[in-house]
Amino acid sequence: MPLPPADPAKPDVLRGIVERVTFHNEESGYCILKVTPDKKRDVVTVIGKAPRVVAGERVQATGRWEQDAVHGKQFRTEALQLSPPDSAEGMERYLGSGLIEGIGPAYAKRLIEKFGPKVIDVIENESARLETVEGIGKKRRTEIRESWMKQKTVHAIMLYLHQHGIGTARALRIYKTYGEDALEILRANPYRLAADIRGIGFRTADDIALKMGIAADAPERVQAGLMHSLEESAGVGHCCLPRNSLIEHAAKLLNTNAERVVAELDVLISREAEASEESEARLVQHADFIYLPWLRSAELSIARSIKSLTITPPNYPDIDPAKAIPWAEQQTGKTLAESQRRCVEAALKNRVLIITGGPGVGKTTILNTLLTIVKAKEVRISLAAPTGRAAKRMTESTGLTAMTLHRLLEYQGEGQWGRHRGKPLVGDLFVIDECSMIDAPLMAQFLAALPQGAHLLLVGDADQLPSVGPGMVLGDLIASGAVPCVRLTEIFRQAADSRIILSAHDINAGRIPDLKPHRDSDFFFLEHPEPEAIAHTIVELVRTRLPAKYPFNAMADIQVLTPMNRNSLGTHALNHALQSALNPPNETKLELDRFGITFRVGDKVIQTANNYDKEVFNGDIGFISTIDPDPLKVRVRFDANRVVEYEPGELDELQLAYALTIHKSQGSEFPCVIIPVSTQHFVLLERSLIYTAVTRARKLVILVGDPKALAIAVRKQETRKRHTGLREALGGG
């Protein structure tokens, strides 16, 4: 069939009904549609961009006809407008597409037979009439209306974002955050997106704001830039920034002069808190440092709580350590060394104590001895850790139930806690493990919820990476000298047989570990200077070499840990390579693309944010069990009894987990760990990073890479360089 004649100066216009959506990318909007043009019966292919497309919608497309060598005649659009269908046939297809929960093809047919094309008006404004349709009761009627109103708002958000050149895959999360007020909020202050919506940064919000006509030096833009600069610094661990550093950073971010930044900084510092939103936006200056108020408040709260604990003597039942410790040794079957004995005694004579030390120094033996003693005296014990995996390990090592700090504190989402100063926890002794991972806000919340008369034991390895969140609480508590602390250094005989432990202590001391191969060793270094060879070796180790020699499951037991996300040895590239090797695509395996990641049934994934509604937490690792295509749902099995369901817009909470950053691995242990070591990671190479990675392994560690890169890492120690105020607030130097 010949193409219609075209006027080069005037684009063609095509109007019709969407019969089928062949392809649609929610992030870019790119779509391939099958459309029946008005007054014609032949279906044509239309290519364009739209935030969302549903079969049955009316389409008006402006563009050009073209002849594709493979696909034949098709209409390539310059502009694509979609609207709800205006015919009964189109409306039936529209409603039956799965767009609205509670309506499938059968109910769509019944609704059209009853109400005709006015069915949407009935759903929105007279939904009670839906109950006159066979099979629709009050519950389904309510579900249908709520689903339609949600879809209508989400579609409007998608259209708004699409018009500003922003991908629309996060529209559902925006709707969940703001509800039906979403568009009004976005138009009033697009900078709220950066603060409120996961995955949308300041630059995206700023781009929208500038397109809306907000001036480059507008007060709200400069203030948003200052807030973003501090929030960004909190994201890499700082609780505050030197004033001059903040000004310099914000001026560069905003591409404006420092004087303009100083003026708005002073406004934020001096602004009176007349309303709750303004109160949240104010900044605090202490000495020459600028804080976000909630971080300054957190550090001061920690300092007050710790000072109160340190000046209060213990009130355990009468315990004679000279008799209690030998008795506990008989009960546990573990004989304590002198250093361990002194540690138990210190725990019994102090209201608060820190126990710190690396692997193999006997922290678990000390803890079990202490718990055996106090449990016999009917002391109420509460055990917790920052992550679910760390809490599970604590339960396994003590035989007592441990939980995450968030669960202990009854976190209810949106900054609300069930346990706080007004409704404290219940217990006599609180033991918190993996304390190096606890950031300042979480520690402040926990300490505020401690009951009057409670004892506290903080256990952790101060030489590991500090918390992902702001602060370096454990390090500051120890460095202040204000808290009783026992630092364990003696490696015990059984642990001394492990080259993992010996190598970890060498690294922590700034020494290159023994890299020569040893028979039946649990620590190996495979030398490959080039990144391509490193990546290839890692894939081969995981896919074939290790499972052939050891009783390891390639997916469940072997974990690749790398310093960063980007570059050829970052998580993105390694996850892609490992996914292709371990879980390749095939015709029977469902998959989908979201947020730049291809997810397949069987994939190993990690939860990247705490989600209290789903009861799944940052760092939880699971496997995709099913992907349902209509309506689209992804189910992840995190353990034998826990399957979590995700909607498409929630998948930014998941990442592939064949390779993880070392930071993400904190609090976890794996049977086998593989670590790429390359000068490609030069910026991040440092001692705590490698030390933390090595200590994540229980049975086997393999470093793959360049000995020069390992030497750089062992010599450099920089993760302690964080701007915090806790040490000073505790009276430390």
XYZ file of N, CA, C and O in Angstrom, residues 125-274:
600
model
N -18.882 9.846 40.776
C -19.852 10.700 41.473
C -21.074 9.968 42.026
O -21.770 10.507 42.883
N -21.375 8.771 41.515
C -22.564 8.049 41.977
C -22.218 6.574 42.186
O -22.916 5.686 41.711
N -21.119 6.329 42.887
C -20.600 4.960 42.953
C -21.578 3.982 43.592
O -21.491 2.775 43.349
N -22.521 4.458 44.408
C -23.496 3.552 45.023
C -24.302 2.811 43.959
O -24.755 1.678 44.177
N -24.466 3.427 42.777
C -25.239 2.796 41.698
C -24.531 1.553 41.161
O -25.165 0.705 40.523
N -23.228 1.442 41.401
C -22.501 0.261 40.923
C -23.045 -1.014 41.543
O -22.947 -2.097 40.958
N -23.633 -0.905 42.746
C -24.140 -2.090 43.437
C -25.363 -2.694 42.748
O -25.804 -3.785 43.104
N -25.913 -1.965 41.751
C -27.036 -2.529 40.987
C -26.555 -3.496 39.912
O -27.367 -4.143 39.242
N -25.229 -3.588 39.736
C -24.649 -4.515 38.765
C -24.397 -5.849 39.451
O -23.856 -5.898 40.567
N -24.775 -6.930 38.794
C -24.630 -8.263 39.374
C -23.174 -8.536 39.774
O -22.247 -8.334 38.992
N -22.974 -8.970 41.036
C -21.645 -9.340 41.525
C -20.894 -8.213 42.208
O -19.821 -8.437 42.773
N -21.427 -6.996 42.170
C -20.742 -5.869 42.804
C -21.478 -5.493 44.090
O -22.641 -5.059 44.048
N -20.790 -5.700 45.222
C -21.324 -5.301 46.511
C -20.614 -4.051 47.007
O -19.842 -3.417 46.279
N -20.855 -3.725 48.260
C -20.286 -2.490 48.809
C -18.764 -2.514 48.790
O -18.108 -1.525 48.446
N -18.162 -3.679 49.162
C -16.703 -3.771 49.234
C -16.071 -3.569 47.857
O -15.148 -2.774 47.685
N -16.602 -4.275 46.828
C -16.037 -4.145 45.489
C -16.294 -2.746 44.933
O -15.454 -2.164 44.247
N -17.466 -2.208 45.215
C -17.785 -0.849 44.748
C -16.800 0.171 45.300
O -16.279 1.026 44.577
N -16.494 0.063 46.600
C -15.533 0.974 47.228
C -14.147 0.790 46.620
O -13.439 1.757 46.343
N -13.774 -0.472 46.413
C -12.463 -0.770 45.822
C -12.344 -0.174 44.418
O -11.316 0.404 44.054
N -13.426 -0.284 43.630
C -13.414 0.241 42.262
C -13.244 1.746 42.270
O -12.421 2.300 41.524
N -13.998 2.448 43.117
C -13.898 3.920 43.125
C -12.528 4.384 43.608
O -11.919 5.286 43.012
N -12.021 3.774 44.698
C -10.707 4.176 45.221
C -9.611 3.923 44.187
O -8.705 4.742 44.006
N -9.696 2.794 43.496
C -8.686 2.473 42.487
C -8.742 3.463 41.332
O -7.709 3.927 40.840
N -9.964 3.825 40.886
C -10.081 4.780 39.779
C -9.528 6.148 40.177
O -8.791 6.776 39.401
N -9.853 6.627 41.379
C -9.375 7.942 41.809
C -7.853 7.951 41.918
O -7.193 8.938 41.577
N -7.294 6.832 42.387
C -5.834 6.728 42.454
C -5.240 6.764 41.053
O -4.295 7.506 40.783
N -5.808 5.992 40.135
C -5.287 5.956 38.776
C -5.401 7.311 38.104
O -4.506 7.738 37.368
N -6.487 8.001 38.357
C -6.697 9.324 37.756
C -5.629 10.303 38.234
O -5.046 11.063 37.438
N -5.340 10.279 39.551
C -4.323 11.185 40.094
C -2.936 10.797 39.615
O -2.131 11.654 39.236
N -2.632 9.498 39.621
C -1.320 9.038 39.157
C -1.113 9.430 37.697
O -0.035 9.863 37.296
N -2.151 9.310 36.888
C -2.039 9.678 35.474
C -1.734 11.170 35.328
O -0.915 11.572 34.491
N -2.397 11.989 36.145
C -2.145 13.436 36.084
C -0.704 13.760 36.489
O -0.059 14.633 35.890
N -0.196 13.056 37.507
C 1.199 13.254 37.919
C 2.133 12.847 36.792
O 3.093 13.550 36.468
N 1.860 11.692 36.179
C 2.687 11.228 35.068
C 2.731 12.258 33.949
O 3.793 12.563 33.394
N 1.560 12.797 33.609
C 1.487 13.784 32.536
C 2.291 15.025 32.893
O 3.041 15.573 32.079
N 2.168 15.480 34.141
C 2.893 16.665 34.596
C 4.404 16.436 34.523
O 5.154 17.278 34.010
N 4.869 15.293 35.039
C 6.297 14.988 34.998
C 6.786 14.839 33.560
O 7.867 15.302 33.198
N 5.977 14.190 32.743
C 6.350 13.964 31.351
C 6.524 15.293 30.616
O 7.452 15.470 29.819
N 5.651 16.236 30.901
C 5.740 17.555 30.270
C 7.016 18.287 30.655
O 7.486 19.166 29.933
N 7.584 17.937 31.812
C 8.822 18.572 32.268
C 10.040 17.694 32.008
O 11.106 17.902 32.592
N 9.866 16.688 31.148
C 11.002 15.859 30.752
C 11.470 14.896 31.825
O 12.606 14.431 31.802
N 10.594 14.578 32.780
C 10.974 13.703 33.893
C 10.335 12.336 33.693
O 9.155 12.226 33.358
N 11.116 11.267 33.905
C 10.583 9.916 33.820
C 9.434 9.726 34.793
O 9.398 10.328 35.871
N 8.472 8.892 34.438
C 7.236 8.797 35.214
C 7.135 7.568 36.104
O 6.102 7.340 36.725
N 8.176 6.762 36.175
C 8.074 5.519 36.948
C 7.886 5.771 38.437
O 7.452 4.889 39.166
N 8.208 6.971 38.917
C 8.049 7.254 40.350
C 6.709 7.919 40.669
O 6.467 8.339 41.802
N 5.827 8.011 39.673
C 4.550 8.689 39.897
C 3.744 8.014 41.003
O 3.100 8.687 41.812
N 3.763 6.669 41.047
C 3.013 5.962 42.086
C 3.544 6.309 43.468
O 2.773 6.516 44.412
N 4.885 6.413 43.619
C 5.453 6.769 44.926
C 5.083 8.209 45.292
O 4.825 8.511 46.457
N 5.073 9.100 44.303
C 4.662 10.486 44.567
C 3.215 10.514 45.051
O 2.874 11.208 46.014
N 2.370 9.728 44.385
C 0.972 9.672 44.810
C 0.850 9.137 46.232
O 0.082 9.657 47.049
N 1.601 8.082 46.538
C 1.521 7.504 47.881
C 2.002 8.485 48.945
O 1.566 8.440 50.087
N 2.933 9.374 48.572
C 3.459 10.346 49.530
C 2.484 11.493 49.761
O 2.236 11.906 50.893
N 1.929 12.015 48.677
C 1.118 13.237 48.772
C -0.379 13.017 48.607
O -1.173 13.923 48.875
N -0.784 11.832 48.122
C -2.197 11.585 47.900
C -2.766 12.460 46.798
O -2.086 12.849 45.858
N -4.045 12.801 46.918
C -4.713 13.561 45.861
C -4.264 15.015 45.813
O -4.644 15.755 44.896
N -3.461 15.447 46.791
C -2.911 16.810 46.765
C -1.596 16.883 46.004
O -0.939 17.937 45.992
N -1.192 15.779 45.375
C 0.141 15.691 44.784
C 0.424 16.813 43.797
O 1.456 17.496 43.887
N -0.477 17.027 42.827
C -0.201 18.038 41.800
C -0.132 19.436 42.399
O 0.726 20.242 42.029
N -1.014 19.727 43.324
C -1.007 21.039 43.973
C 0.315 21.285 44.699
O 0.900 22.372 44.625
N 0.820 20.258 45.374
C 2.091 20.377 46.097
C 3.251 20.540 45.127
O 4.133 21.378 45.328
N 3.261 19.759 44.055
C 4.348 19.844 43.076
C 4.414 21.228 42.442
O 5.494 21.788 42.248
N 3.263 21.765 42.103
C 3.239 23.079 41.455
C 3.612 24.192 42.427
O 4.226 25.189 42.046
N 3.247 24.026 43.709
C 3.534 25.066 44.699
C 5.003 25.089 45.081
O 5.606 26.158 45.246
N 5.611 23.900 45.227
C 7.019 23.850 45.663
C 7.663 22.562 45.166
O 7.694 21.559 45.879
N 8.169 22.571 43.936
C 8.772 21.342 43.398
C 9.979 20.857 44.185
O 10.366 19.700 44.071
N 10.588 21.730 45.015
C 11.757 21.305 45.789
C 11.399 20.287 46.857
O 12.265 19.595 47.385
N 10.107 20.172 47.179
C 9.699 19.149 48.146
C 9.948 17.740 47.612
O 10.115 16.804 48.384
N 9.952 17.597 46.289
C 10.230 16.283 45.700
C 11.557 15.728 46.195
O 11.669 14.557 46.533
N 12.590 16.603 46.192
C 13.929 16.150 46.579
C 13.958 15.705 48.031
O 14.669 14.762 48.391
N 13.195 16.382 48.876
C 13.211 16.061 50.305
C 12.344 14.853 50.635
O 12.662 14.087 51.541
N 11.260 14.655 49.879
C 10.243 13.694 50.284
C 10.230 12.391 49.490
O 9.724 11.378 49.983
N 10.739 12.411 48.258
C 10.559 11.258 47.379
C 11.877 10.556 47.136
O 12.821 11.142 46.602
N 11.927 9.308 47.533
C 13.112 8.490 47.320
C 13.418 8.401 45.828
O 12.557 8.100 45.012
N 14.670 8.658 45.461
C 15.096 8.519 44.075
C 15.011 9.790 43.263
O 15.447 9.822 42.120
N 14.423 10.853 43.823
C 14.377 12.142 43.124
C 15.286 13.107 43.875
O 15.064 13.407 45.047
N 16.312 13.567 43.222
C 17.293 14.427 43.870
C 17.014 15.899 43.661
O 16.080 16.308 42.957
N 17.873 16.736 44.259
C 17.716 18.183 44.161
C 17.769 18.640 42.705
O 17.005 19.508 42.290
N 18.670 18.061 41.916
C 18.835 18.540 40.542
C 17.582 18.297 39.708
O 17.221 19.120 38.868
N 16.904 17.178 39.934
C 15.651 16.917 39.225
C 14.589 17.932 39.625
O 13.911 18.519 38.777
N 14.444 18.144 40.936
C 13.460 19.116 41.422
C 13.823 20.519 40.939
O 12.947 21.313 40.560
N 15.102 20.832 40.936
C 15.554 22.147 40.491
C 15.250 22.352 39.009
O 14.867 23.449 38.580
N 15.414 21.299 38.222
C 15.120 21.387 36.795
C 13.643 21.721 36.577
O 13.292 22.570 35.750
N 12.765 21.052 37.331
C 11.330 21.342 37.230
C 11.059 22.789 37.642
O 10.318 23.520 36.972
N 11.660 23.222 38.747
C 11.422 24.571 39.258
C 11.860 25.632 38.256
O 11.147 26.620 38.011
N 13.027 25.451 37.662
C 13.525 26.439 36.700
C 12.637 26.476 35.462
O 12.388 27.551 34.900
N 12.142 25.309 35.023
C 11.222 25.282 33.881
C 9.907 25.973 34.215
O 9.225 26.495 33.329
N 9.537 25.961 35.506
C 8.313 26.646 35.933
C 8.507 28.156 36.037
O 7.550 28.888 36.285
N 9.762 28.623 35.899
C 10.013 30.053 35.913
C 10.549 30.595 37.219
O 10.650 31.819 37.383
N 10.924 29.732 38.159
C 11.522 30.216 39.405
C 12.913 30.766 39.091
O 13.715 30.115 38.412
N 13.212 31.975 39.581
C 14.480 32.646 39.268
C 15.658 31.905 39.875
O 15.542 31.285 40.933
N 16.804 31.989 39.193
C 17.995 31.277 39.646
C 18.469 31.741 41.013
O 19.094 30.978 41.748
N 18.210 33.017 41.353
C 18.639 33.524 42.664
C 17.463 33.734 43.611
O 17.572 34.460 44.597
N 16.325 33.077 43.323
C 15.150 33.207 44.191
C 15.466 32.669 45.578
O 16.177 31.663 45.713
N 14.961 33.330 46.622
C 15.258 32.874 47.988
C 14.927 31.393 48.201
O 15.700 30.664 48.825
N 13.765 30.946 47.673
C 13.394 29.551 47.910
C 14.377 28.591 47.249
O 14.644 27.502 47.760
N 14.945 28.992 46.093
C 15.917 28.122 45.424
C 17.230 28.080 46.213
O 17.810 27.013 46.411
N 17.712 29.225 46.658
C 18.976 29.259 47.399
C 18.829 28.507 48.720
O 19.715 27.738 49.119
N 17.698 28.708 49.392
C 17.479 28.003 50.655
C 17.374 26.494 50.431
O 17.924 25.696 51.208
N 16.688 26.090 49.348
C 16.604 24.659 49.037
C 17.987 24.092 48.749
O 18.300 22.961 49.135
N 18.840 24.883 48.081
C 20.206 24.435 47.797
C 21.022 24.256 49.064
O 21.801 23.298 49.182
N 20.860 25.162 50.018
C 21.559 25.035 51.297
C 21.083 23.791 52.055
O 21.898 23.022 52.587
N 19.773 23.605 52.089
C 19.240 22.437 52.776
C 19.738 21.153 52.107
O 20.139 20.194 52.776
N 19.726 21.172 50.781
C 20.194 19.985 50.050
C 21.666 19.707 50.333
O 22.065 18.548 50.486
N 22.472 20.746 50.411
C 23.902 20.551 50.671
C 24.115 19.858 52.016
O 24.957 18.957 52.140
N 23.355 20.277 53.029
C 23.484 19.644 54.347
C 22.897 18.232 54.338
O 23.455 17.313 54.953
N 21.777 18.049 53.645
C 21.179 16.715 53.569
C 22.099 15.755 52.810
O 22.221 14.578 53.163
N 22.746 16.269 51.757
C 23.688 15.452 51.001
C 24.879 15.057 51.874
O 25.361 13.923 51.824
N 25.354 15.999 52.695
C 26.472 15.686 53.596
C 26.038 14.679 54.656
O 26.808 13.797 55.049
N 24.786 14.781 55.121
C 24.273 13.781 56.071
C 24.217 12.414 55.415
O 24.450 11.386 56.059
N 23.938 12.393 54.110
C 23.885 11.137 53.381
C 25.214 10.422 53.303
O 25.259 9.210 53.077
N 26.317 11.151 53.469
C 27.639 10.512 53.484
C 28.225 10.493 54.897
O 29.415 10.261 55.078
N 27.374 10.756 55.915
C 27.791 10.508 57.287
C 28.025 11.699 58.181
O 28.242 11.526 59.379
N 27.994 12.930 57.642
C 28.273 14.105 58.477
C 27.023 14.543 59.238
O 25.916 14.517 58.700
N 27.209 14.985 60.470
C 26.111 15.579 61.233
C 26.084 17.097 61.077
O 25.096 17.740 61.432
N 27.169 17.674 60.563
C 27.265 19.121 60.395
C 28.338 19.408 59.355
O 29.046 18.491 58.918
N 28.431 20.668 58.964
C 29.489 21.100 58.060
C 30.065 22.413 58.559
O 29.330 23.259 59.097
N 31.368 22.637 58.375
C 31.910 23.963 58.660
C 31.173 25.002 57.816
O 30.856 24.751 56.645
N 30.901 26.150 58.393
C 30.109 27.174 57.706
C 30.673 27.494 56.330
O 29.942 27.549 55.334
N 31.981 27.725 56.240
C 32.578 28.103 54.958
C 32.462 26.982 53.929
O 32.256 27.235 52.738
N 32.582 25.740 54.378
C 32.439 24.604 53.454
C 31.020 24.530 52.903
O 30.810 24.254 51.718
N 30.035 24.766 53.770
C 28.640 24.742 53.333
C 28.377 25.830 52.294
O 27.742 25.585 51.264
N 28.861 27.030 52.567
C 28.660 28.151 51.633
C 29.298 27.839 50.283
O 28.687 28.038 49.221
N 30.503 27.333 50.315
C 31.215 27.014 49.073
C 30.476 25.930 48.286
O 30.310 26.027 47.061
N 30.026 24.902 48.982
C 29.331 23.793 48.318
C 28.023 24.268 47.696
O 27.701 23.938 46.540
N 27.236 25.048 48.459
C 25.938 25.509 47.957
C 26.103 26.471 46.783
O 25.337 26.415 45.810
N 27.087 27.360 46.854
C 27.319 28.304 45.752
C 27.665 27.565 44.469
O 27.195 27.927 43.375
N 28.466 26.524 44.579
C 28.835 25.735 43.403
C 27.631 24.967 42.866
O 27.401 24.904 41.646
N 26.843 24.396 43.759
C 25.654 23.652 43.355
C 24.673 24.540 42.595
O 24.116 24.147 41.566
N 24.486 25.767 43.106
C 23.483 26.678 42.551
C 24.029 27.566 41.438
O 23.268 28.295 40.796
N 25.345 27.515 41.249
C 25.997 28.383 40.264
C 25.646 29.853 40.537
O 25.232 30.594 39.645
N 25.807 30.244 41.799
C 25.528 31.622 42.185
C 26.652 32.119 43.086
O 27.542 31.354 43.478
N 26.626 33.402 43.423
C 27.735 33.951 44.214
C 27.560 33.662 45.701
O 26.439 33.456 46.192
N 28.679 33.640 46.415
C 28.687 33.283 47.834
C 27.881 34.272 48.671
O 27.253 33.887 49.668
N 27.887 35.561 48.277
C 27.159 36.575 49.047
C 25.659 36.247 49.095
O 25.010 36.417 50.126
N 25.130 35.784 47.958
C 23.706 35.440 47.914
C 23.426 34.246 48.827
O 22.403 34.197 49.517
N 24.339 33.297 48.870
C 24.183 32.118 49.726
C 24.268 32.508 51.199
O 23.467 32.054 52.024
N 25.217 33.381 51.544
C 25.386 33.821 52.932
C 24.108 34.496 53.431
O 23.652 34.266 54.557
N 23.506 35.340 52.581
C 22.303 36.061 52.982
C 21.175 35.095 53.336
O 20.505 35.253 54.372
N 20.971 34.074 52.506
C 19.886 33.130 52.771
C 20.244 32.175 53.910
O 19.362 31.723 54.641
N 21.527 31.869 54.080
C 21.948 31.042 55.212
C 21.619 31.746 56.520
O 21.079 31.126 57.456
N 21.901 33.028 56.582
C 21.603 33.784 57.805
C 20.100 33.857 58.060
O 19.655 33.845 59.209
N 19.317 33.923 56.981
C 17.862 33.913 57.136
C 17.415 32.588 57.753
O 16.602 32.554 58.682
N 17.953 31.477 57.241
C 17.563 30.167 57.759
C 17.980 29.971 59.211
O 17.274 29.341 59.997
N 19.133 30.518 59.575
C 19.613 30.366 60.953
C 18.788 31.204 61.919
O 18.476 30.772 63.038
N 18.371 32.384 61.485
C 17.699 33.313 62.406
C 16.186 33.256 62.335
O 15.508 33.867 63.160
N 15.638 32.544 61.348
C 14.186 32.552 61.151
C 13.447 32.078 62.399
O 13.794 31.096 63.022
N 12.393 32.799 62.737
C 11.556 32.380 63.861
C 10.679 31.207 63.424
O 10.164 31.178 62.305
N 10.494 30.270 64.311
C 9.686 29.085 63.991
C 8.211 29.412 64.187
O 7.621 29.132 65.221
N 7.597 30.011 63.127
C 6.195 30.411 63.235
C 5.241 29.299 62.825
O 4.077 29.310 63.166
